[in-house]
Tab-separated table of C-alpha atoms in Angstrom:
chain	number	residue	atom	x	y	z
I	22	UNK	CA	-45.513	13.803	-0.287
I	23	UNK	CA	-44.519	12.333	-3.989
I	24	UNK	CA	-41.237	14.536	-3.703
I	25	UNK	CA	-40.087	12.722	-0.657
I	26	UNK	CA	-40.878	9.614	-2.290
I	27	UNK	CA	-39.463	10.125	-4.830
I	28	UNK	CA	-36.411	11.495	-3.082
I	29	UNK	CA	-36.070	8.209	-0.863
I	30	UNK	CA	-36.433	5.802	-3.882
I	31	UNK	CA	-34.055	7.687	-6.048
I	32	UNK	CA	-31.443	7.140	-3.305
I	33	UNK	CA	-32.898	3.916	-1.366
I	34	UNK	CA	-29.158	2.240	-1.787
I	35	UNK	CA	-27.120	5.590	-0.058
I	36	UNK	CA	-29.386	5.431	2.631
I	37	UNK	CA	-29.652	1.479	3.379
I	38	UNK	CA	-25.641	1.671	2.350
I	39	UNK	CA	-25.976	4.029	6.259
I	40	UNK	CA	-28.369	2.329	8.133
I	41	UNK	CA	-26.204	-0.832	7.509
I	42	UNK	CA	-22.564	1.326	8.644
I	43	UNK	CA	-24.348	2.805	11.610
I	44	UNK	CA	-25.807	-0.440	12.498
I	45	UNK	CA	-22.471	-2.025	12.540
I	46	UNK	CA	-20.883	0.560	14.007
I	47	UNK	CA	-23.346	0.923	16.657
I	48	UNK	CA	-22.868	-3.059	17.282
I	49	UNK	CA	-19.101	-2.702	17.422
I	50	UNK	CA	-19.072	-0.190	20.019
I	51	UNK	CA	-21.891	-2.125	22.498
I	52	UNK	CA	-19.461	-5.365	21.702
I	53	UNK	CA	-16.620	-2.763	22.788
I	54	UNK	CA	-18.498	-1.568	26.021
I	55	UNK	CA	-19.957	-4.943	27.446
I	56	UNK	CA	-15.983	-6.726	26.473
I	57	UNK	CA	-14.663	-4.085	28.696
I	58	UNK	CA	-17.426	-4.416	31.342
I	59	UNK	CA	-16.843	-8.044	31.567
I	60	UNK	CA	-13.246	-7.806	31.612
I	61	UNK	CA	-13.254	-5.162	34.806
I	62	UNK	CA	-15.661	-7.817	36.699
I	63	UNK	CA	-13.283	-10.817	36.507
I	64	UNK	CA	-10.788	-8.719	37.602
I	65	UNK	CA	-12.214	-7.418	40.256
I	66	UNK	CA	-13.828	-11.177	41.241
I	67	UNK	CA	-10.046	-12.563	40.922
I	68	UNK	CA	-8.608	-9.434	43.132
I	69	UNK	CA	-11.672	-10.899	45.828
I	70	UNK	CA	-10.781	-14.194	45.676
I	71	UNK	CA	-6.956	-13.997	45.576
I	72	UNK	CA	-7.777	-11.613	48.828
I	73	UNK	CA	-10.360	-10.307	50.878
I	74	UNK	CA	-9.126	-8.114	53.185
I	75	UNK	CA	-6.860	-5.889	50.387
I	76	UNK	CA	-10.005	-5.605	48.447
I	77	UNK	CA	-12.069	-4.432	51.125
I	78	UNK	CA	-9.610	-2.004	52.008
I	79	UNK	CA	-9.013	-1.127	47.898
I	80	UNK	CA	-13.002	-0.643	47.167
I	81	UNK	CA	-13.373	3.335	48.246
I	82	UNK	CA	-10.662	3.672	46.149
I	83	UNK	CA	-11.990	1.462	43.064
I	84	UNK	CA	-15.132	3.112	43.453
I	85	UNK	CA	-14.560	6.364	43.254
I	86	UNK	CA	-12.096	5.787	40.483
I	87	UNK	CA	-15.247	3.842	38.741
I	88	UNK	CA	-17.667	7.471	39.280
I	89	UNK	CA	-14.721	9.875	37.754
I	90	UNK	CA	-16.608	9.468	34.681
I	91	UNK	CA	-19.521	8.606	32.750
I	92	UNK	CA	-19.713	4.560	32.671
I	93	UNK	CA	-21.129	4.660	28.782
I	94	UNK	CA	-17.689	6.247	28.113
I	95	UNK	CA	-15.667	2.830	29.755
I	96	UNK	CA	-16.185	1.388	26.309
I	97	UNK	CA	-13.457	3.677	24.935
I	98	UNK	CA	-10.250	3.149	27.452
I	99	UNK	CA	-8.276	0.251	26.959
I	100	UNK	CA	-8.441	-2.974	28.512
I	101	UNK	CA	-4.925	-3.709	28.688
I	102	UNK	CA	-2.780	-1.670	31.734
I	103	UNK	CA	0.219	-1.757	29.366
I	104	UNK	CA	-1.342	-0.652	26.248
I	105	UNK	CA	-3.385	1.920	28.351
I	106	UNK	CA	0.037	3.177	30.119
I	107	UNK	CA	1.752	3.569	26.517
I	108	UNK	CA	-1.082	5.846	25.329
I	109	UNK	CA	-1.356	7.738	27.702
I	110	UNK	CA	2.654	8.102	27.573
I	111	UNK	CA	2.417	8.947	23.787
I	112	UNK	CA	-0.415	11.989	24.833
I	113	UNK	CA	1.536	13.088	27.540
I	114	UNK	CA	4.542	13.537	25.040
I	115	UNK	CA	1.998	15.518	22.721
I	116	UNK	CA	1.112	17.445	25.503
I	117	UNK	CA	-2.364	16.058	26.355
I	118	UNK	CA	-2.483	15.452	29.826
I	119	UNK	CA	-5.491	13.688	32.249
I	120	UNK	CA	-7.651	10.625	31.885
I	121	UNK	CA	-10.003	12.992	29.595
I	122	UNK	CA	-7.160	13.563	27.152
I	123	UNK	CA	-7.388	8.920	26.699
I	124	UNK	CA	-11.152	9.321	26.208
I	125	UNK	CA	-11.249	12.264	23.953
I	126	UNK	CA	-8.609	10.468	22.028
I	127	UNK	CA	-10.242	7.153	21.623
I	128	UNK	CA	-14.088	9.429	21.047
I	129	UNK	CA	-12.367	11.413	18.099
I	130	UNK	CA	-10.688	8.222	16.386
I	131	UNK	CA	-14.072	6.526	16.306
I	132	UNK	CA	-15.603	9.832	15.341
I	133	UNK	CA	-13.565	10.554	12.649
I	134	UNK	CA	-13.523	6.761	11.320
I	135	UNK	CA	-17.451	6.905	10.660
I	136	UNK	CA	-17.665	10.290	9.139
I	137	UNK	CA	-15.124	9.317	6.884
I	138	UNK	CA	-16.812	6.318	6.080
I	139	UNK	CA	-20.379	7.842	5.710
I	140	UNK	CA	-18.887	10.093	3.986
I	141	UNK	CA	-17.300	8.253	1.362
I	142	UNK	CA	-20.500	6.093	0.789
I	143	UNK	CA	-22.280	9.013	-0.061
I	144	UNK	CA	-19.760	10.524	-2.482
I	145	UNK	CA	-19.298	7.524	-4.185
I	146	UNK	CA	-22.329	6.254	-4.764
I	147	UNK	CA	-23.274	9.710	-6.315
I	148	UNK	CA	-20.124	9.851	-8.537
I	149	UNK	CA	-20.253	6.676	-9.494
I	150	UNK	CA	-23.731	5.619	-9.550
I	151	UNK	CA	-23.131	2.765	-12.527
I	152	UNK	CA	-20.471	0.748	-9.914
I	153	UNK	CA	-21.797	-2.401	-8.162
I	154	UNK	CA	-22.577	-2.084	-4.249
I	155	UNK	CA	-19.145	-3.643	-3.332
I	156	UNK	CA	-16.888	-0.843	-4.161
I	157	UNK	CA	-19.167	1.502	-2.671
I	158	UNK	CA	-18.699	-1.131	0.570
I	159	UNK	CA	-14.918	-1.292	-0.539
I	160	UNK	CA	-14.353	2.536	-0.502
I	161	UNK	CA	-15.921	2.941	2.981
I	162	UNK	CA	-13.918	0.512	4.464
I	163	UNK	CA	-10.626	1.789	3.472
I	164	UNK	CA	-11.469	5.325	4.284
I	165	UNK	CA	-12.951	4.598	7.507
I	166	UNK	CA	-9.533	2.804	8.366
I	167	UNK	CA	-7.875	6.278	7.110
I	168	UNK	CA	-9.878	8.148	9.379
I	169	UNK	CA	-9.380	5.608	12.078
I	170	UNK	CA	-5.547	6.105	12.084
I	171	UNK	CA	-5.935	9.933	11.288
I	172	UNK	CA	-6.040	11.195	14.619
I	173	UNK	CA	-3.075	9.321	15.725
I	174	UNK	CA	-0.953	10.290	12.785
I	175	UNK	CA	-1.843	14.498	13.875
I	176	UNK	CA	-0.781	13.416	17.220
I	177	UNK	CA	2.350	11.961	16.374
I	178	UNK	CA	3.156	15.268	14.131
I	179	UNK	CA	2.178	17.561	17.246
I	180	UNK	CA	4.250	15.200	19.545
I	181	UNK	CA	7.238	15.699	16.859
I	182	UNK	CA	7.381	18.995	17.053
I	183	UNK	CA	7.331	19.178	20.770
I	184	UNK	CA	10.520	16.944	20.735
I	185	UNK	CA	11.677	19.558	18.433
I	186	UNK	CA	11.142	22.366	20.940
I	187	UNK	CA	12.401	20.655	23.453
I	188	UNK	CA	15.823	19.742	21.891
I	189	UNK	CA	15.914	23.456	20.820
I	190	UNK	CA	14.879	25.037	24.369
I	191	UNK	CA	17.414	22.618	26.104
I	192	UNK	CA	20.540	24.585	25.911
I	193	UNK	CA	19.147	27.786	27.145
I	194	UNK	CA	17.465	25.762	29.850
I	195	UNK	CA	21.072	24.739	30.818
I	196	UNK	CA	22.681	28.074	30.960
I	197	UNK	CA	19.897	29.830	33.064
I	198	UNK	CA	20.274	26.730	35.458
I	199	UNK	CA	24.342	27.287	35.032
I	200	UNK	CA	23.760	30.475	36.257
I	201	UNK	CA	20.971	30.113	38.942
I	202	UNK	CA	23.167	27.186	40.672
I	203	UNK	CA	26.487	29.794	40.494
I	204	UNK	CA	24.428	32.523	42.175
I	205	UNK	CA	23.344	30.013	45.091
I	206	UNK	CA	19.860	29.176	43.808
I	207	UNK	CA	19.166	25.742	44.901
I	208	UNK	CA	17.646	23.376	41.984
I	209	UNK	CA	13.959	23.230	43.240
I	210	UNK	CA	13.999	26.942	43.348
I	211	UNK	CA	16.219	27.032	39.885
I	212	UNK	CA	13.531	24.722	38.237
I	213	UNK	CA	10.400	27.314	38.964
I	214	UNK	CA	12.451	30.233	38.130
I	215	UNK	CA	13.530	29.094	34.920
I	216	UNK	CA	9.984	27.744	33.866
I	217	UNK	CA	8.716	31.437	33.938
I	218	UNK	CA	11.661	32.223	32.166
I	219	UNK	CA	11.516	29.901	29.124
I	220	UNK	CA	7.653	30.534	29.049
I	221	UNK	CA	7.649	32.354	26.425
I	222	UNK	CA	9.680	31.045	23.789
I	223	UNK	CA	9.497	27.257	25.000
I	224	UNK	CA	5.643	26.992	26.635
I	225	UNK	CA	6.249	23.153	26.422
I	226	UNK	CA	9.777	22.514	28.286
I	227	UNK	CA	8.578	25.580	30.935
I	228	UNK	CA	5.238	23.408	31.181
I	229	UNK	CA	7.401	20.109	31.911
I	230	UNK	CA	9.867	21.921	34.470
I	231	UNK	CA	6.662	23.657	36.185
I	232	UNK	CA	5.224	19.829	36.536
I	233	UNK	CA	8.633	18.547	38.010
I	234	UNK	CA	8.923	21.244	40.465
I	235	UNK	CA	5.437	20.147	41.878
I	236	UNK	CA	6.653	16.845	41.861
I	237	UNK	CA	9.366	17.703	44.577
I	238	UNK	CA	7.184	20.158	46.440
I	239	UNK	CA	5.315	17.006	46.433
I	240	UNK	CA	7.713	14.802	48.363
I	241	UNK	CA	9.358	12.890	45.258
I	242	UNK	CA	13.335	13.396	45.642
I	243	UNK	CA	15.276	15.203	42.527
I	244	UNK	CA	16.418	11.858	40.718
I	245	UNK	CA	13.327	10.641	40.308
I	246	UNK	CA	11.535	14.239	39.251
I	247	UNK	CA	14.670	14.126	36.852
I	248	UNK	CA	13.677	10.715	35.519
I	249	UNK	CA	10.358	11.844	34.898
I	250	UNK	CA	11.256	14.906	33.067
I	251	UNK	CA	13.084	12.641	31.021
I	252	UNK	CA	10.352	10.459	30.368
I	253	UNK	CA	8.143	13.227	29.605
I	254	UNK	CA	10.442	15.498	27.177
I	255	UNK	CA	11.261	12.322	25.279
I	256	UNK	CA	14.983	13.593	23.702
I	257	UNK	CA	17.865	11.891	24.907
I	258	UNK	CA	19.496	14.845	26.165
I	259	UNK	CA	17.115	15.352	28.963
I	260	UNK	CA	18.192	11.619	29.943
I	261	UNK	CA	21.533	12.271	29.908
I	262	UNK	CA	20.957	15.615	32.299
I	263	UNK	CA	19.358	13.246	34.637
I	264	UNK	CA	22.045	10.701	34.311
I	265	UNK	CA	24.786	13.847	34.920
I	266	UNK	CA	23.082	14.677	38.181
I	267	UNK	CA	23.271	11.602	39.832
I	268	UNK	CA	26.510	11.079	39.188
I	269	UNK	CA	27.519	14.282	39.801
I	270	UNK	CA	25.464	13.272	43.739
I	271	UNK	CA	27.289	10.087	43.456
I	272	UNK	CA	31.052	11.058	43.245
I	273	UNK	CA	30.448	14.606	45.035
I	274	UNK	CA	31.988	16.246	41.979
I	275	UNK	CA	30.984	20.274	41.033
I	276	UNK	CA	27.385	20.330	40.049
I	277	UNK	CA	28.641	24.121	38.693
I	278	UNK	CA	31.416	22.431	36.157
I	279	UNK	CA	29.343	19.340	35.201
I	280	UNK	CA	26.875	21.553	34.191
I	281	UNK	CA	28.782	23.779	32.132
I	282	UNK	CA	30.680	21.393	30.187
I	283	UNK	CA	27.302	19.662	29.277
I	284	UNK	CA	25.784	23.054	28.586
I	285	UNK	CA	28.562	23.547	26.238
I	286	UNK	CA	28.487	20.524	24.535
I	287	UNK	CA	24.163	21.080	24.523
I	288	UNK	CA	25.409	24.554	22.149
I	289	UNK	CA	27.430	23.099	19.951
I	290	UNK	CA	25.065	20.360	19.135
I	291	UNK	CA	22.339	22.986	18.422
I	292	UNK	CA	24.953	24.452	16.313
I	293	UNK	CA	25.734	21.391	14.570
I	294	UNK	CA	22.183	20.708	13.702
I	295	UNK	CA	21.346	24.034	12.331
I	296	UNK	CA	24.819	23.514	10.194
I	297	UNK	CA	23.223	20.371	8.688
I	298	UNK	CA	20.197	21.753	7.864
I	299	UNK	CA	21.886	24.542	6.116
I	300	UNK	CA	24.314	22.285	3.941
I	301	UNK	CA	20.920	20.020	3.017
I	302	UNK	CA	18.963	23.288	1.769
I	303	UNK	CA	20.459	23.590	-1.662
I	304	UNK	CA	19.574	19.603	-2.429
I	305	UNK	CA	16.145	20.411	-1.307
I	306	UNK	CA	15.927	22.929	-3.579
I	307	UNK	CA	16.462	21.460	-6.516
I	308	UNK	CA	13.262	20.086	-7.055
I	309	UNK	CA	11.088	23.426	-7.086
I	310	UNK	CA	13.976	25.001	-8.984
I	311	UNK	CA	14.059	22.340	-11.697
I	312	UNK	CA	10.042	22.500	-12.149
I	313	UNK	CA	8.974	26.084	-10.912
I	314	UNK	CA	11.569	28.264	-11.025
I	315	UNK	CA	13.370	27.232	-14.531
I	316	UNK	CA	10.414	26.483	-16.876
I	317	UNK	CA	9.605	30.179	-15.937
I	318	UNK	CA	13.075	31.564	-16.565
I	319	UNK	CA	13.306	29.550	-19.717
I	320	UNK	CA	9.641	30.616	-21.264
I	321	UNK	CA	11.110	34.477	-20.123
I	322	UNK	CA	14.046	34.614	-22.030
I	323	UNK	CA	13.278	32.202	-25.189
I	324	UNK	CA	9.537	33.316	-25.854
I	325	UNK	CA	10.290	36.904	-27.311
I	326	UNK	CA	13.154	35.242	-29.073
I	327	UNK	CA	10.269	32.716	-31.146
I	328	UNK	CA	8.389	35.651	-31.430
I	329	UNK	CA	10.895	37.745	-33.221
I	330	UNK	CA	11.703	34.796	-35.337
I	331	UNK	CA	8.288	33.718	-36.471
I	332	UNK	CA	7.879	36.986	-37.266
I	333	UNK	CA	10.601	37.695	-38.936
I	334	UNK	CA	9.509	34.154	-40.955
I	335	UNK	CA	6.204	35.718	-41.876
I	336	UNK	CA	7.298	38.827	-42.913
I	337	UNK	CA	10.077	37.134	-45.439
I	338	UNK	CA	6.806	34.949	-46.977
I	339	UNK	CA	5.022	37.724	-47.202
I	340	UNK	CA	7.470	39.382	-49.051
């Protein structure tokens, strides 16, 4: 009984320092919840009052959308359609997909913003156990900010190398759908095909071509499945395919040509890039040359040489 005390008055301030983070913490996300709660209701009371009859027809739909998840969860989508619309655009490009992907999202940002925090209370106040209570406070803050914008910064670096595969995976996409369109495969057909092809060595771009060919078995006509795809891979050259499509609809040119002049043009940008990567290698290594590579090679050659000659210094003294 005195250890545990003793152990809670030797580190009273950590563990007030917690109780005070959770407690604010805690507070924050209730003032999250019941803004969001309140926000839903006067919409919902304007969408009544603006008109009865579409929201009596609309409420099945509301309120089944309202029981697709747990209500203590509500707290963590956004309020704002637009804001909500360009999230969920950003995981999509990452390749998160669903209304769980939003919510797992905006759980693991406020996750990783108070164990950051917490955690940099505790390890401060135990390094520095001389420093007033307000850097302690200070450190927390900053850190918990850090680990707020942490899981956002890991999805932008998965969603940049997505982008990556796709620009890479593009020009083979176009010469398998070169070839599928010669041999009389129409471009719903081409589309499946071609994602089981590209499986392998593009899982991404086959994933986004498997989602637009259930988009037209769904109904949804080829431009707009194309504008989607667009949307989705996020590299310009995907816009331009759908672009080269319609047009190609529009004037009733060959779909055949069309697509293997831009399936050309797709290689020799590849080619292009890999060229400029390969001219900016020696400039990026001249940094770990010039403070790996040459202190080594220097302290190689030139210490046996001060070694021969501060022997060679003794040995003359000594003589």
């Amino acid at each position: 009984m005195e250890q545990i005390t003793a152990f809670f008055a030797a580190r009273g301030d950590l563990l007030l320092l917690a109780a005070v983070f959770l407690a604010v913490a805690s507070l924050t996300f209730a003032f999250g919840t019941i803004t969001a709660s309140w926000s839903g209701v006067r919409r919902r009371v304007n969408a009544g009052t603006a008109s009865t009859g579409a929201a009596a027809v609309t409420a099945p739909a509301a309120s089944v959308q309202r029981s697709s998840g747990p209500d203590y969860l509500k707290g963590l989508m956004p309020t704002d359609e637009t804001k909500k619309s360009e999230l969920v655009k950003f995981l999509n490009s990452a390749g998160y997909y669903g209304d769980r992907a939003l919510v797992l999202f905006q759980a693991s940002r406020i996750g990783v913003a108070l164990l950051c925090g917490m955690a940099t209370a505790a390890l401060f106040g135990r390094l520095y156990p001389g420093k007033p209570l307000i850097f302690t406070i200070a450190a927390a803050v900053v850190l918990t900010a850090i680990g707020y914008m942490l899981p956002r910064a890991v999805v932008s670096v998965r969603r940049d190398k997505l982008f990556e595969e796709h620009r890479q995976g593009f020009p083979d996409f176009l010469d398998l759908l070169v070839i599928c369109v010669e041999a009389g495969i129409g471009v719903d057909s081409a589309m499946e095909r071609i994602s089981r092809d590209l499986a392998r060595d593009y899982p991404s771009l086959a994933r986004n071509l498997g989602f637009m060919s259930l988009e037209m078995r769904a109904g949804k006509s080829t431009r707009e499945a194309l504008d989607n795809l667009g949307v989705r891979l996020g590299i310009p050259e995907a816009k331009s395919f759908s672009t080269l499509i319609r047009q190609s609809e529009e004037l009733g040119t060959s779909l055949v040509q069309s697509l293997r002049v831009y399936s050309e043009e797709m290689r020799q940008k590849r080619l292009a890039r890999a060229e400029e990567k390969a001219f900016a290698l020696p400039v990026k290594l001249v940094l770990p040359l010039g403070f790996f590579i040459f202190p080594v090679v220097l302290g190689v050659t030139l210490v046996p040489v001060v070694i021969k000659l501060f022997t060679a210094l003794g040995i003359s003294k000594g003589q």
